[in-house]
Coordinates of N, CA, C and O in Angstrom, one line a residue:
X1 N -7.3 -17.0 -49.2 CA -6.6 -17.4 -49.7 C -5.5 -17.3 -49.0 O -5.2 -16.5 -48.0
X2 N -4.7 -18.4 -48.7 CA -3.1 -18.6 -47.8 C -2.4 -17.8 -48.4 O -2.0 -17.3 -49.1
X3 N -1.8 -17.0 -47.3 CA -0.5 -16.0 -47.4 C 0.8 -16.8 -47.5 O 1.9 -16.2 -48.6
X4 N 1.0 -18.0 -47.2 CA 2.2 -19.1 -47.7 C 2.1 -20.3 -48.1 O 1.1 -21.0 -47.7
X5 N 2.6 -20.5 -48.9 CA 2.1 -21.9 -49.9 C 3.0 -22.9 -48.8 O 4.0 -22.9 -48.0
X6 N 2.5 -24.3 -49.3 CA 3.7 -25.7 -49.1 C 4.7 -25.2 -49.3 O 5.5 -25.9 -48.6
X7 N 5.1 -24.9 -50.4 CA 6.2 -25.1 -50.8 C 7.2 -23.7 -50.3 O 8.3 -24.1 -49.8
X8 N 6.8 -22.7 -49.8 CA 7.5 -22.0 -48.8 C 7.8 -22.8 -47.9 O 8.6 -22.3 -46.9
X9 N 7.0 -23.5 -47.1 CA 7.1 -24.1 -45.7 C 8.4 -24.8 -45.9 O 8.6 -25.1 -45.2
X10 N 8.2 -25.7 -47.1 CA 8.8 -26.6 -47.3 C 10.4 -26.0 -47.2 O 11.2 -26.5 -46.5
X11 N 10.5 -24.9 -48.0 CA 11.8 -24.4 -48.2 C 12.4 -23.5 -46.6 O 13.6 -23.8 -46.1
X12 N 11.5 -23.1 -46.2 CA 11.6 -23.0 -44.6 C 12.3 -23.8 -43.9 O 13.1 -24.0 -43.1
X13 N 11.6 -25.1 -43.4 CA 11.7 -26.5 -43.2 C 13.3 -26.6 -43.2 O 13.9 -27.3 -42.9
X14 N 13.8 -26.4 -44.8 CA 14.9 -27.3 -45.0 C 15.7 -26.1 -44.8 O 17.1 -26.6 -44.7
X15 N 16.0 -25.1 -44.7 CA 16.8 -23.9 -44.0 C 17.1 -24.0 -42.7 O 17.9 -24.3 -42.3
X16 N 16.1 -24.6 -42.2 CA 15.7 -24.7 -40.5 C 16.8 -26.0 -40.3 O 16.4 -26.9 -39.1
X17 N 16.7 -27.0 -41.2 CA 17.4 -28.6 -41.4 C 16.1 -29.3 -40.3 O 16.5 -30.1 -39.9
X18 N 14.8 -29.3 -41.0 CA 13.6 -29.8 -39.9 C 13.6 -31.0 -41.1 O 13.1 -30.1 -42.3
X19 N 12.9 -31.8 -40.7 CA 12.1 -32.8 -41.5 C 10.8 -33.1 -41.3 O 10.3 -33.2 -40.5
X20 N 10.1 -32.5 -42.2 CA 8.8 -32.5 -41.9 C 7.7 -33.1 -42.9 O 8.1 -33.1 -44.0
X21 N 6.6 -33.9 -42.3 CA 5.8 -34.7 -43.0 C 4.7 -34.0 -44.0 O 4.8 -32.6 -43.9
X22 N 4.2 -34.2 -45.1 CA 3.1 -33.8 -45.6 C 2.2 -32.7 -44.8 O 1.6 -32.0 -44.9
X23 N 1.7 -33.6 -43.7 CA 0.5 -33.7 -43.0 C 1.2 -32.0 -42.4 O 0.8 -31.2 -42.1
X24 N 2.3 -32.1 -42.1 CA 2.8 -31.2 -41.3 C 3.0 -29.6 -41.6 O 3.1 -29.1 -41.5
X25 N 3.4 -30.3 -43.2 CA 3.7 -28.9 -44.0 C 2.3 -28.1 -43.9 O 1.9 -26.6 -44.4
X26 N 1.0 -29.0 -44.6 CA -0.1 -28.4 -44.8 C -0.4 -27.5 -42.9 O -1.0 -26.5 -43.3
X27 N -0.2 -28.6 -42.0 CA -0.8 -27.7 -40.7 C 0.6 -26.6 -40.5 O -0.3 -25.3 -40.0
X28 N 1.2 -26.7 -40.7 CA 2.5 -25.3 -40.5 C 1.6 -24.4 -41.4 O 2.1 -22.9 -41.3
X29 N 1.8 -24.7 -42.6 CA 1.4 -23.5 -43.3 C 0.1 -22.8 -43.2 O 0.3 -21.5 -43.4
X30 N -0.9 -23.4 -42.4 CA -2.3 -22.9 -41.6 C -1.6 -22.3 -40.5 O -2.3 -21.2 -40.3
X31 N -0.7 -22.5 -39.8 CA -0.2 -22.1 -38.9 C 0.4 -20.5 -38.8 O 0.1 -19.9 -38.4
X32 N 1.3 -20.7 -40.0 CA 1.9 -19.3 -40.6 C 1.2 -18.6 -40.8 O 1.5 -17.5 -41.0
X33 N 0.0 -19.0 -42.0 CA -0.7 -18.0 -42.6 C -1.7 -17.5 -41.0 O -1.9 -15.9 -41.2
X34 N -1.8 -17.8 -40.2 CA -2.8 -17.2 -39.0 C -1.2 -16.3 -38.4 O -2.1 -14.8 -38.1
X35 N -0.3 -16.3 -38.6 CA 0.6 -15.4 -37.8 C 0.6 -14.1 -38.6 O 1.3 -13.2 -38.2
X36 N 1.2 -14.9 -39.8 CA 1.1 -13.3 -40.7 C -0.3 -12.3 -41.2 O 0.1 -11.2 -41.2
X37 N -1.4 -13.3 -41.2 CA -2.5 -12.3 -40.9 C -2.3 -11.4 -39.7 O -3.0 -10.4 -39.9
X38 N -1.7 -12.2 -38.5 CA -2.2 -11.4 -37.6 C -0.9 -10.1 -37.4 O -1.2 -8.8 -36.8
X39 N -0.2 -10.3 -38.3 CA 1.1 -9.3 -38.3 C 0.5 -8.0 -39.0 O 0.9 -7.0 -38.9
X40 N -0.3 -8.9 -40.2 CA -0.9 -7.7 -41.0 C -1.9 -6.7 -40.0 O -1.8 -5.7 -40.4
X41 N -2.5 -7.3 -39.3 CA -3.5 -6.9 -38.3 C -2.8 -5.6 -37.4 O -3.2 -4.2 -37.4
X42 N -1.9 -6.0 -36.7 CA -0.9 -5.4 -36.2 C -0.3 -3.9 -37.0 O -0.2 -2.9 -36.3
X43 N 0.1 -4.2 -38.0 CA 0.7 -3.1 -38.9 C -0.4 -2.2 -39.5 O 0.1 -1.0 -39.5
X44 N -1.5 -2.5 -39.2 CA -2.1 -1.2 -39.3 C -2.6 -0.6 -38.4 O -3.4 0.4 -38.6
X45 N -2.0 -0.4 -36.7 CA -2.7 0.2 -36.2 C -1.5 1.2 -35.7 O -0.3 1.4 -36.5
X46 N -2.6 2.5 -35.4 CA -1.7 3.5 -35.6 C -0.8 3.8 -34.8 O -0.9 3.9 -33.1
X47 N 0.3 4.1 -34.8 CA 1.3 4.4 -33.4 C 2.3 5.4 -33.9 O 3.2 5.5 -33.1
X48 N 1.2 6.4 -34.4 CA 2.0 8.0 -34.0 C 2.2 8.5 -32.9 O 1.1 8.4 -32.0
X49 N 3.1 8.7 -32.6 CA 3.6 9.3 -30.8 C 3.8 8.0 -29.8 O 3.8 8.2 -28.9
X50 N 3.7 6.8 -30.6 CA 4.4 5.9 -29.5 C 5.8 5.9 -29.5 O 6.1 5.5 -30.6
X51 N 6.4 5.7 -28.4 CA 8.0 6.0 -28.2 C 8.2 4.5 -28.3 O 7.6 3.4 -27.9
X52 N 9.1 4.1 -29.6 CA 9.8 2.6 -29.4 C 10.1 2.0 -28.2 O 10.7 2.9 -27.3
X53 N 10.3 0.9 -27.9 CA 10.4 0.1 -26.6 C 10.8 -0.9 -26.9 O 10.6 -1.9 -28.0
X54 N 11.8 -1.7 -26.4 CA 12.3 -3.1 -26.1 C 11.6 -3.6 -25.0 O 11.1 -5.0 -25.5
X55 N 11.1 -3.1 -23.9 CA 10.2 -3.5 -22.9 C 9.5 -3.0 -22.4 O 9.4 -1.6 -22.7
X56 N 8.3 -3.8 -22.0 CA 6.8 -3.2 -21.4 C 7.4 -2.3 -20.0 O 6.1 -1.8 -20.0
X57 N 8.1 -2.8 -19.3 CA 8.2 -2.3 -18.3 C 10.0 -1.9 -18.2 O 10.5 -2.8 -18.5
X58 N 10.4 -1.3 -17.5 CA 11.7 -0.7 -17.3 C 12.2 -1.8 -16.8 O 12.0 -2.6 -15.6
X59 N 13.3 -1.9 -17.0 CA 14.4 -2.8 -16.1 C 15.7 -2.2 -15.7 O 16.0 -1.2 -15.9
X60 N 15.8 -3.2 -14.5 CA 17.1 -2.9 -13.7 C 18.5 -3.6 -13.9 O 18.0 -4.8 -13.9
X61 N 19.3 -3.1 -14.0 CA 20.4 -4.6 -13.9 C 20.7 -5.2 -12.4 O 20.8 -4.6 -11.7
X62 N 20.1 -6.3 -12.7 CA 20.2 -7.2 -11.8 C 21.4 -8.3 -11.9 O 21.5 -9.0 -11.1
X63 N 22.6 -8.0 -12.3 CA 23.6 -8.3 -12.6 C 24.9 -8.2 -11.4 O 24.9 -6.7 -11.3
X64 N 25.5 -8.8 -11.4 CA 26.6 -8.6 -9.9 C 27.7 -8.0 -11.3 O 27.6 -8.3 -12.3
X65 N 28.7 -7.2 -10.5 CA 30.0 -7.2 -11.0 C 30.8 -8.0 -11.5 O 30.9 -8.6 -10.8
X66 N 31.2 -8.1 -12.6 CA 32.5 -8.6 -13.2 C 33.6 -8.8 -12.3 O 34.1 -7.7 -11.7
X67 N 33.6 -10.2 -11.8 CA 34.9 -10.0 -10.7 C 35.8 -11.6 -11.2 O 35.1 -12.5 -11.4
X68 N 36.6 -11.3 -11.9 CA 37.8 -12.4 -12.0 C 38.1 -13.4 -10.6 O 38.1 -13.2 -9.5
X69 N 37.7 -14.2 -11.3 CA 38.4 -15.5 -10.5 C 38.6 -16.8 -11.3 O 38.5 -16.8 -12.2
X70 N 39.3 -17.8 -10.5 CA 40.0 -19.1 -11.3 C 38.9 -19.8 -11.7 O 37.9 -19.8 -11.4
X71 N 39.2 -20.1 -13.4 CA 38.1 -20.9 -13.7 C 38.4 -22.4 -13.8 O 39.4 -23.1 -13.5
X72 N 38.0 -23.6 -14.6 CA 38.2 -24.4 -14.2 C 39.5 -24.6 -15.3 O 39.4 -24.3 -16.5
X73 N 40.2 -25.9 -14.8 CA 41.6 -26.3 -15.9 C 40.9 -26.6 -17.3 O 40.5 -27.3 -17.8
X74 N 41.6 -26.0 -18.0 CA 41.5 -26.7 -19.2 C 41.4 -28.3 -19.7 O 40.1 -28.7 -20.4
X75 N 42.3 -28.7 -19.2 CA 42.0 -30.8 -19.3 C 41.1 -30.6 -18.5 O 39.8 -32.1 -19.0
X76 N 40.1 -30.7 -17.9 CA 39.2 -30.8 -16.9 C 38.0 -30.6 -17.6 O 37.1 -31.1 -17.9
X77 N 38.3 -29.0 -18.3 CA 36.8 -28.6 -19.2 C 36.8 -29.8 -20.4 O 35.6 -30.3 -20.8
X78 N 37.9 -30.1 -21.1 CA 38.0 -30.9 -22.2 C 37.6 -32.6 -21.9 O 37.1 -32.9 -22.9
X79 N 37.7 -32.7 -20.7 CA 37.2 -34.3 -20.5 C 35.7 -34.3 -20.2 O 35.6 -35.6 -20.4
X80 N 34.8 -33.1 -20.4 CA 34.0 -33.6 -20.3 C 33.1 -33.8 -21.7 O 31.8 -34.6 -22.2
X81 N 33.9 -33.8 -23.0 CA 33.7 -33.6 -24.3 C 33.9 -35.4 -24.9 O 34.5 -36.3 -24.2
X82 N 33.4 -35.6 -25.8 CA 33.7 -37.0 -26.2 C 34.7 -36.9 -27.5 O 35.2 -38.3 -27.1
X83 N 35.4 -35.6 -27.9 CA 36.9 -35.8 -28.5 C 37.7 -34.6 -28.5 O 36.9 -33.7 -28.3
X84 N 38.7 -34.4 -28.5 CA 39.4 -33.3 -28.8 C 40.3 -33.2 -29.9 O 40.7 -34.3 -30.0
X85 N 41.1 -31.9 -30.0 CA 42.2 -32.2 -31.1 C 42.0 -30.6 -30.6 O 41.6 -29.8 -30.7
X86 N 43.9 -30.6 -30.7 CA 44.6 -29.4 -30.3 C 43.5 -28.3 -29.6 O 43.3 -27.2 -29.6
X87 N 43.5 -29.3 -27.9 CA 43.3 -28.3 -26.8 C 41.6 -27.7 -27.3 O 41.2 -26.8 -26.8
X88 N 40.9 -28.3 -28.1 CA 39.3 -27.8 -28.3 C 38.3 -29.0 -28.6 O 38.8 -30.4 -28.9
X89 N 37.4 -29.0 -28.5 CA 36.5 -29.9 -28.6 C 36.3 -30.0 -30.0 O 36.4 -29.4 -30.8
X90 N 36.0 -31.7 -30.6 CA 36.3 -31.9 -31.7 C 34.5 -32.5 -31.8 O 34.1 -33.3 -31.0
X91 N 33.9 -31.8 -32.7 CA 32.4 -31.8 -33.0 C 32.3 -32.6 -34.5 O 33.0 -32.1 -35.1
X92 N 31.2 -33.3 -34.7 CA 31.1 -33.5 -36.2 C 30.6 -32.7 -36.6 O 29.6 -31.2 -36.4
X93 N 30.6 -32.2 -38.2 CA 30.6 -31.4 -39.0 C 29.3 -31.5 -39.4 O 28.1 -32.5 -39.6
X94 N 27.9 -30.0 -39.1 CA 26.8 -30.2 -39.3 C 26.5 -29.5 -40.9 O 25.0 -29.1 -41.0
X95 N 27.4 -28.5 -41.5 CA 26.9 -27.7 -42.2 C 27.8 -28.0 -43.7 O 29.0 -28.5 -43.3
X96 N 27.0 -28.0 -45.0 CA 27.7 -28.6 -46.0 C 28.3 -27.6 -46.8 O 27.8 -26.2 -46.6
X97 N 29.0 -27.9 -47.6 CA 29.6 -26.4 -48.5 C 28.0 -25.6 -49.1 O 28.5 -24.3 -49.9
X98 N 27.2 -26.2 -49.2 CA 26.0 -25.4 -50.1 C 25.5 -24.2 -49.3 O 24.9 -23.3 -50.2
X99 N 25.7 -24.0 -47.7 CA 25.2 -22.9 -47.2 C 26.1 -21.6 -47.6 O 26.7 -21.0 -47.9

C-alpha cells in the first residue's frame, strides 16, 4: 500500500506551484513513497549515544574577514533590471491573496 496518495502529491504540487500531468502524479507518488519508506527504515536505527551533528566532517571557516569596500552605484544596479519604481526593482506579483 502506498504511503502517499495521488491527491496528496497533487496538493504538494499546488503548494509548490508546479503543473504536473496525471502520469507525473503517479510517478511522483511512487517516488515519494520510496523516500518515505526509506525514512521509516532510518527512523528504526538505534542512535542512542550518537552525538547530533550537522556535518560528517569538521568544517573550517574558509571565508575571508569582512572588509567594507565601495559597491555598485544604485543607478547602475537598477539599470540591469527590466523595470524600477521608487529606487527598487519592480517585478510581477506571483502570490495571490489565498496564501
